[in-house]
Each structure stands twice: as C-alpha cells, then as structure tokens.
mmCIF file of C-alpha atoms and ligand atoms in Angstrom:
data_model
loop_
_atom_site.group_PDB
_atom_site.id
_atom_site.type_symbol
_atom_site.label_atom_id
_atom_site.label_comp_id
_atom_site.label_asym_id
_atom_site.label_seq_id
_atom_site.Cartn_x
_atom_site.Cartn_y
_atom_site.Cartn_z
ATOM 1 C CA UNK A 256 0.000 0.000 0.000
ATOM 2 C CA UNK A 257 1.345 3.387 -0.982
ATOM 3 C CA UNK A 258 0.771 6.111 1.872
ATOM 4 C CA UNK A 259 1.434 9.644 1.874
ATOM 5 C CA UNK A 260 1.900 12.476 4.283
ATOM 6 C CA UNK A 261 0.620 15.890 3.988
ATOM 7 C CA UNK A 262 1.986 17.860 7.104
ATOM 8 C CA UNK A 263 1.303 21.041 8.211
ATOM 9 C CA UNK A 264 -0.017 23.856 10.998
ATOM 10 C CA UNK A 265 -2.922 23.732 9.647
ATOM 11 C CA UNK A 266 -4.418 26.901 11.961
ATOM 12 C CA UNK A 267 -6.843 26.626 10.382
ATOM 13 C CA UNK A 268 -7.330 24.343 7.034
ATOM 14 C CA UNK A 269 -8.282 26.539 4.101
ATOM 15 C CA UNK A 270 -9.622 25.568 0.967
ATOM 16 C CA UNK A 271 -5.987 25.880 -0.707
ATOM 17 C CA UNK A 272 -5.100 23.023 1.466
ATOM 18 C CA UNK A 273 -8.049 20.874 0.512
ATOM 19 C CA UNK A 274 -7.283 21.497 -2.887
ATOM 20 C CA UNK A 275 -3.901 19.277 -2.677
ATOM 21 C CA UNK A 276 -4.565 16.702 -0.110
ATOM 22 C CA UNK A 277 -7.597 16.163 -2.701
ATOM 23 C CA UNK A 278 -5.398 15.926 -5.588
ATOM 24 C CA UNK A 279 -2.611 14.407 -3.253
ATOM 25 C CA UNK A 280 -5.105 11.339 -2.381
ATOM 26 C CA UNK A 281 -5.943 10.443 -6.038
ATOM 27 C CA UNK A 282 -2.007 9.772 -6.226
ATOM 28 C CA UNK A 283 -1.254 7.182 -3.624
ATOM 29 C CA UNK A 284 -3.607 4.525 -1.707
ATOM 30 C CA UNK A 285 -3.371 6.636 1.848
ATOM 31 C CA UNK A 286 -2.860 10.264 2.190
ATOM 32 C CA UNK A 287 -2.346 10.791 5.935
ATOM 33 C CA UNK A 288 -2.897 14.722 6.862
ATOM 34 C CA UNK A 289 -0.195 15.391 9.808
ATOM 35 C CA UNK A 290 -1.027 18.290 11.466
ATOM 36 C CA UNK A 291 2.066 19.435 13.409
ATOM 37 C CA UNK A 292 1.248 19.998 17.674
ATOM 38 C CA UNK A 293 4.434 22.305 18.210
ATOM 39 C CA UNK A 294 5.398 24.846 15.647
ATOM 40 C CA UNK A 295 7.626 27.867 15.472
ATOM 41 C CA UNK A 296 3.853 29.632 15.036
ATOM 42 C CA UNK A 297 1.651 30.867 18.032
ATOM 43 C CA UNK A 298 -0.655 29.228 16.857
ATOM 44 C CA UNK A 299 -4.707 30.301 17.354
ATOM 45 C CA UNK A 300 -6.302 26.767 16.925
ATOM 46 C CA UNK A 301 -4.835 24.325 19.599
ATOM 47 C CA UNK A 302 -3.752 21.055 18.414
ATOM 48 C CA UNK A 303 -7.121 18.847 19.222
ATOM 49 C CA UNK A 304 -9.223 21.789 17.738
ATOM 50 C CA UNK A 305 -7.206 21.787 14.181
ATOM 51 C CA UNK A 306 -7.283 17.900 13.790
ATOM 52 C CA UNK A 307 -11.108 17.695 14.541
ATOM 53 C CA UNK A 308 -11.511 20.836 11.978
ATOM 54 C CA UNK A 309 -8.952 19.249 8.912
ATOM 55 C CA UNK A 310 -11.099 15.829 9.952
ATOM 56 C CA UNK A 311 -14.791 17.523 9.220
ATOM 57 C CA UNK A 312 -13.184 19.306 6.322
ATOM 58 C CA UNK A 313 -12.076 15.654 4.643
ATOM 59 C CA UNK A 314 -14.846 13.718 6.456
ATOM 60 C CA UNK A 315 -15.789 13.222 2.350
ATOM 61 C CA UNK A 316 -12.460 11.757 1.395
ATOM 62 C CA UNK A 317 -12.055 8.096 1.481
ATOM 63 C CA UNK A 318 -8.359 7.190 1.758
ATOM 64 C CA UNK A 319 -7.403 10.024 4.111
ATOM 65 C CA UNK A 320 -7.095 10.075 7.444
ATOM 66 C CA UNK A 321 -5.963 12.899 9.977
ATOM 67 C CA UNK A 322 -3.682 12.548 12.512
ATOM 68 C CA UNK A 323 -1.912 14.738 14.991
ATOM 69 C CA UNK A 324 1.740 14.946 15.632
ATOM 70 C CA UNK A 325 4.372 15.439 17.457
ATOM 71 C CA UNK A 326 8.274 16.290 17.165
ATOM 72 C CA UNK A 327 10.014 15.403 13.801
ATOM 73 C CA UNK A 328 8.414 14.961 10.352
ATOM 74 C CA UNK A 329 10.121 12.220 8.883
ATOM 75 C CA UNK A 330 9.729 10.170 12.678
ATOM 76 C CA UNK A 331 5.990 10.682 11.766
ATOM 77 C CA UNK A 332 5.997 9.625 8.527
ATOM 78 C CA UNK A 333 7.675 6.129 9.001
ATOM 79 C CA UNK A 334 5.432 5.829 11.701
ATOM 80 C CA UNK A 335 2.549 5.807 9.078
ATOM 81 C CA UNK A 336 4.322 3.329 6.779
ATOM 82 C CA UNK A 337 4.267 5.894 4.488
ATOM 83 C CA UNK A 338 7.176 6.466 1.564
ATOM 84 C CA UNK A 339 6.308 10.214 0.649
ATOM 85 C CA UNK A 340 5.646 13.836 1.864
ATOM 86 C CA UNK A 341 3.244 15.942 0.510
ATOM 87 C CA UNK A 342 3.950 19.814 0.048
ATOM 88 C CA UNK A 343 2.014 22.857 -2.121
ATOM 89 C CA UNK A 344 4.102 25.133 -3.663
ATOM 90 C CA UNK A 345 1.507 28.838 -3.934
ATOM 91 C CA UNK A 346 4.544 31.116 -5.357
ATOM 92 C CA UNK A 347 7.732 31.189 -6.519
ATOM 93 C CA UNK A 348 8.097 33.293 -2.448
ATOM 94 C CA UNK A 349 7.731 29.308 -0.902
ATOM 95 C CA UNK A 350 10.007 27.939 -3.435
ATOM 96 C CA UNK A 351 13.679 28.846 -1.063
ATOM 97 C CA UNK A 352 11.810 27.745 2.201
ATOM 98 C CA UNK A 353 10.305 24.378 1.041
ATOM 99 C CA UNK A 354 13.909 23.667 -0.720
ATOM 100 C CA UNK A 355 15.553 24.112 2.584
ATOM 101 C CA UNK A 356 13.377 22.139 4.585
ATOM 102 C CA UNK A 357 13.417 19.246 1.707
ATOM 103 C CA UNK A 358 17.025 18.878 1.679
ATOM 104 C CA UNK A 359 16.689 18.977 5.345
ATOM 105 C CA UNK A 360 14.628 15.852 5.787
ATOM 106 C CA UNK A 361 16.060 14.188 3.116
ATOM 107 C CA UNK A 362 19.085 14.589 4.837
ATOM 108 C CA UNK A 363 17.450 13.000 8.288
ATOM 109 C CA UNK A 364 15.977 9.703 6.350
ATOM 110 C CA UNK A 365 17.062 9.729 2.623
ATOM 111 C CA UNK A 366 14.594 7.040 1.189
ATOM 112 C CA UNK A 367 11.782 9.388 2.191
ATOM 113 C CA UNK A 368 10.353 10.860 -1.292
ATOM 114 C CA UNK A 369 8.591 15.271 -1.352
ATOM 115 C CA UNK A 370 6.405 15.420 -3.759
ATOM 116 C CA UNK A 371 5.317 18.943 -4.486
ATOM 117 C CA UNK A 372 1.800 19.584 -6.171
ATOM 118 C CA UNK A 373 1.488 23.361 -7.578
ATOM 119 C CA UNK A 374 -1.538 25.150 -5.907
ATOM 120 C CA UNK A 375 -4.234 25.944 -8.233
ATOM 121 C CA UNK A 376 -4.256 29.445 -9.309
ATOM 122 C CA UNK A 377 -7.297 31.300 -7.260
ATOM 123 C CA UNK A 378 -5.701 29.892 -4.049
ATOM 124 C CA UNK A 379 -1.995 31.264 -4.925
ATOM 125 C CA UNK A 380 -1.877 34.335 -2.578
ATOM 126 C CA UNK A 381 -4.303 32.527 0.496
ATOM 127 C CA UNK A 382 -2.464 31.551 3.664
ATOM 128 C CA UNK A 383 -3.827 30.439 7.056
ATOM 129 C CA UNK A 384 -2.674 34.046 8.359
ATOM 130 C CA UNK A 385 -4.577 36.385 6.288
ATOM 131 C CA UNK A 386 -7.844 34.506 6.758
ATOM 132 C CA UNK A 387 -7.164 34.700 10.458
ATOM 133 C CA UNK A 388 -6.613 38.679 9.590
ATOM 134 C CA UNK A 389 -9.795 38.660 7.983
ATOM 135 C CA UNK A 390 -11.915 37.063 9.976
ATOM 136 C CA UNK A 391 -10.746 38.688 13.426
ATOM 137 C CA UNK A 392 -11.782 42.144 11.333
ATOM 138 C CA UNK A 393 -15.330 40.916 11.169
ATOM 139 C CA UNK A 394 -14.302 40.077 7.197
ATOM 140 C CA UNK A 395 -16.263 37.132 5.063
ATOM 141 C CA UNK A 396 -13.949 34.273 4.464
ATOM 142 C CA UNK A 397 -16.608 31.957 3.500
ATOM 143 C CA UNK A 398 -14.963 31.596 -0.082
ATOM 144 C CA UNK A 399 -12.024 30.519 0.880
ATOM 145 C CA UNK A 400 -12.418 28.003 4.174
ATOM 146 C CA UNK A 401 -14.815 25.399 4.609
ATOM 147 C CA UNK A 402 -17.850 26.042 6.769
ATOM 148 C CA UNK A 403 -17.175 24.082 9.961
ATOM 149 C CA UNK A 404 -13.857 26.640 9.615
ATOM 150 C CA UNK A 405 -15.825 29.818 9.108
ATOM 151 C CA UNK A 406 -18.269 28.930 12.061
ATOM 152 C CA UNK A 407 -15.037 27.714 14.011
ATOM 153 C CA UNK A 408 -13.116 31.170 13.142
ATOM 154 C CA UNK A 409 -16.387 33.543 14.451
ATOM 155 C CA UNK A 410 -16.756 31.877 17.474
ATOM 156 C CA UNK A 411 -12.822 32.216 18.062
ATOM 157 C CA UNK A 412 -12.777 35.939 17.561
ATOM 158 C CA UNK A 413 -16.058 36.309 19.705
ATOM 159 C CA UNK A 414 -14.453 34.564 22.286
ATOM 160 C CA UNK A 415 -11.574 36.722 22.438
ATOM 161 C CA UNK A 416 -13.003 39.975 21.652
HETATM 162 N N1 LIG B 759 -3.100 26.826 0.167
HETATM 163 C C1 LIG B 759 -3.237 27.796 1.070
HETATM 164 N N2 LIG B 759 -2.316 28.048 2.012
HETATM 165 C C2 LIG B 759 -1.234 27.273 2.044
HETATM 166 C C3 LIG B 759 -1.032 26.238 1.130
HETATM 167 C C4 LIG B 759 -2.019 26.034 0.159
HETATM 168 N N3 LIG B 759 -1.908 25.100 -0.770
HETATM 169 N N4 LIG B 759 0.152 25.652 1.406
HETATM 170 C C5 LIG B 759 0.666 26.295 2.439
HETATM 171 N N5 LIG B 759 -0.162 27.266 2.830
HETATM 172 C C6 LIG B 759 0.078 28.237 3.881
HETATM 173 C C7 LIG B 759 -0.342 27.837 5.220
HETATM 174 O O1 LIG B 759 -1.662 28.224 5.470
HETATM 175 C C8 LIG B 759 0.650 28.567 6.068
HETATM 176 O O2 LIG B 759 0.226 29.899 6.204
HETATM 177 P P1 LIG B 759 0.540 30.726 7.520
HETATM 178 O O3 LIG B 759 2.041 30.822 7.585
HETATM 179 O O4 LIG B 759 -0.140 31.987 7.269
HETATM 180 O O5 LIG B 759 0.010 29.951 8.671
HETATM 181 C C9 LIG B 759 1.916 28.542 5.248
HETATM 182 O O6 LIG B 759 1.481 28.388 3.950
HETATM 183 C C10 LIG B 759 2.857 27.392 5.536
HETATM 184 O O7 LIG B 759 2.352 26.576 6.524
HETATM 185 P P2 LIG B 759 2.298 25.003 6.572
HETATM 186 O O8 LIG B 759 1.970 24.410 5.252
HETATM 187 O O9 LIG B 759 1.397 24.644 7.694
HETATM 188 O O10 LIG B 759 3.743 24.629 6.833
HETATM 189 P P3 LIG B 759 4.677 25.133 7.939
HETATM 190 O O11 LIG B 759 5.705 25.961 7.331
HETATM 191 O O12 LIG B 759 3.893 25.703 9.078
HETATM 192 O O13 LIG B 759 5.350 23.763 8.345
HETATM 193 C C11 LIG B 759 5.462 21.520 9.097
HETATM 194 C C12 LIG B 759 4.653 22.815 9.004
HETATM 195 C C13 LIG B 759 4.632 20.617 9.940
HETATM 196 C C14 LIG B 759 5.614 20.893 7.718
HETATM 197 C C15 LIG B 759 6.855 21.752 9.663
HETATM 198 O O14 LIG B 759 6.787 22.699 10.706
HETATM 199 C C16 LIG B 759 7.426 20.460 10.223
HETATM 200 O O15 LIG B 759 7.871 19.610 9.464
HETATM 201 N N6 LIG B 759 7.400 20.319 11.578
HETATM 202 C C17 LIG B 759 7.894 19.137 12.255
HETATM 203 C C18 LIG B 759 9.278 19.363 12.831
HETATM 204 C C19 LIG B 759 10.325 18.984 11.828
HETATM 205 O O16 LIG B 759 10.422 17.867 11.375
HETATM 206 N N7 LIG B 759 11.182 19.943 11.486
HETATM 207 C C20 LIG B 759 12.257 19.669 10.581
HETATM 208 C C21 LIG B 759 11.891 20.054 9.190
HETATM 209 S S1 LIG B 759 13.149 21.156 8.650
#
C-alpha cells in the first residue's frame, strides 16, 4: 500500500489546502494529513481543535485520514508506513523555504520521497494568516475556508473579543 503524508499547521485548514490533499489522495492509496502539535507559530487553533476541523473538512475523502503529531516529520511519517511527503508550492516566495526544509529531511531519512503539487491558481496568494486577519476584522472568508472553519473562526474571535 502506498501512503502519503501531507503535514502542516494547519491553523486553520483553508480551501488551498483541501485542494492538494484532494489531488494528493488520487495519487497514492493513503494520504495521511499530519497536522504538526508544536510549531515555530503561536498558533490560534490548539492542536485537538485543528485535527477535529482538517477531519470535518475531509470527512468526504475516502483514503485520508488525519492525525496529529508530534516532534520530527520524517519520525511521523515512518510511523505511518508511508514512503512520501506531501507539500504545495503557492509562489515562486515558498520555493527557497520548502527547498531548505526538503534537503533537510532528506538529509534526516534519505529514502523518504517530497512530492510537491502546484496550488491551483485562485488559491496562490491565500495563507492560514490572512484569513485569520480577515476574519478577526469581522471580514467574510466563507470563499475561501470550509464552513465548519468559518463557524469555528467567528466563534474564536467572539471569544476573544
Ligand atoms: N493553500 C493555502 N495556504 C497554504 C497552502 C495552500 N496550498 N500551502 C501552504 N499554505 C500556507 C499555510 O496556510 C501557512 O500559512 P501561515 O504561515 O499563514 O500559517 C503557510 O502556507 C505554511 O504553513 P504550513 O503548510 O502549515 O507549513 P509550515 O511551514 O507551518 O510547516 C510543518 C509545518 C509541519 C511541515 C513543519 O513545521 C514540520 O515539518 N514540523 C515538524 C518538525 C520537523 O520535522 N522539522 C524539521 C523540518 S526542517
């Protein structure tokens, strides 16, 4: 069985991401979404909130499954049985930064394969942050997240406002 991993923050999953682990999953038999506990980011979403969000956003996908993570990437991804990790590549501006973190983990377990799927054009310029941006302003953002996000997102900034 061929399994995949699509890491990431993931605070919160926007419709950019769904775009690729949707075409990611027609590629392999198992596309695993990691969704990373402890990044550099402060993040808004804990960790059990952004699983169960990614995990209503791909409750329609059959061969993926979300799990959380902790620590390294690559540790994660053997864990899964998986040979592969995902990434989407919006502009030539992620190009430098994906580079450096492929060599990186290639470097820390060298028979693990990235594959990187170009993000489809009206996604190019969306990024977790700016919805966040939006949405805290009282800004629609129902275009570019999926619902369960958009309902998830006004009851965060109500909550904090
Ligand atoms: N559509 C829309 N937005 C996208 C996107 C797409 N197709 N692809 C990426 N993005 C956005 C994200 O929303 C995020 O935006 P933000 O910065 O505003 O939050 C940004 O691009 C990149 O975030 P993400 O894809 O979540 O990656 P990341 O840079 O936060 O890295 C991990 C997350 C999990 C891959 C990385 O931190 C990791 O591997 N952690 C484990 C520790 C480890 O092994 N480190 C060694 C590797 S060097």
């Amino acid at each position: 069985m061929k399994r995949a991993v699509y890491p990431g923050t993931f605070d919160p999953i926007t419709k950019g991401h769904l775009d690729i682990a949707q075409r990611a999953a027609k590629l392999v038999d198992e596309l695993i979404i990691g969704v990373a506990a402890d990044t550099y980011k402060h993040n808004l979403f804990s960790l059990d909130e952004r699983v169960a969000l990614v995990r209503a956003a791909v409750a329609e996908f059959a061969n993926v499954r979300v799990e959380g993570f902790e620590g390294l990437l690559v540790d994660f991804v053997r864990s899964q049985g998986a040979c592969a990790i995902v990434r989407g590549l919006r502009a030539v501006s992620d190009f430098e930064y994906e580079f450096q973190v492929y060599l990186m983990n290639k470097r820390l377990s060298p028979q693990i394969e990235t594959i990187f799927l170009m993000t489809t054009d009206n996604y190019t310029f969306l990024s977790s942050s700016i919805v966040k941006r939006v949405a805290s302003l009282g800004g629609s953002v129902s275009n570019l997240v999926p619902p369960e996000v958009e309902s998830a997102l006004k009851l965060k900034f109500r909550q904090t406002s």
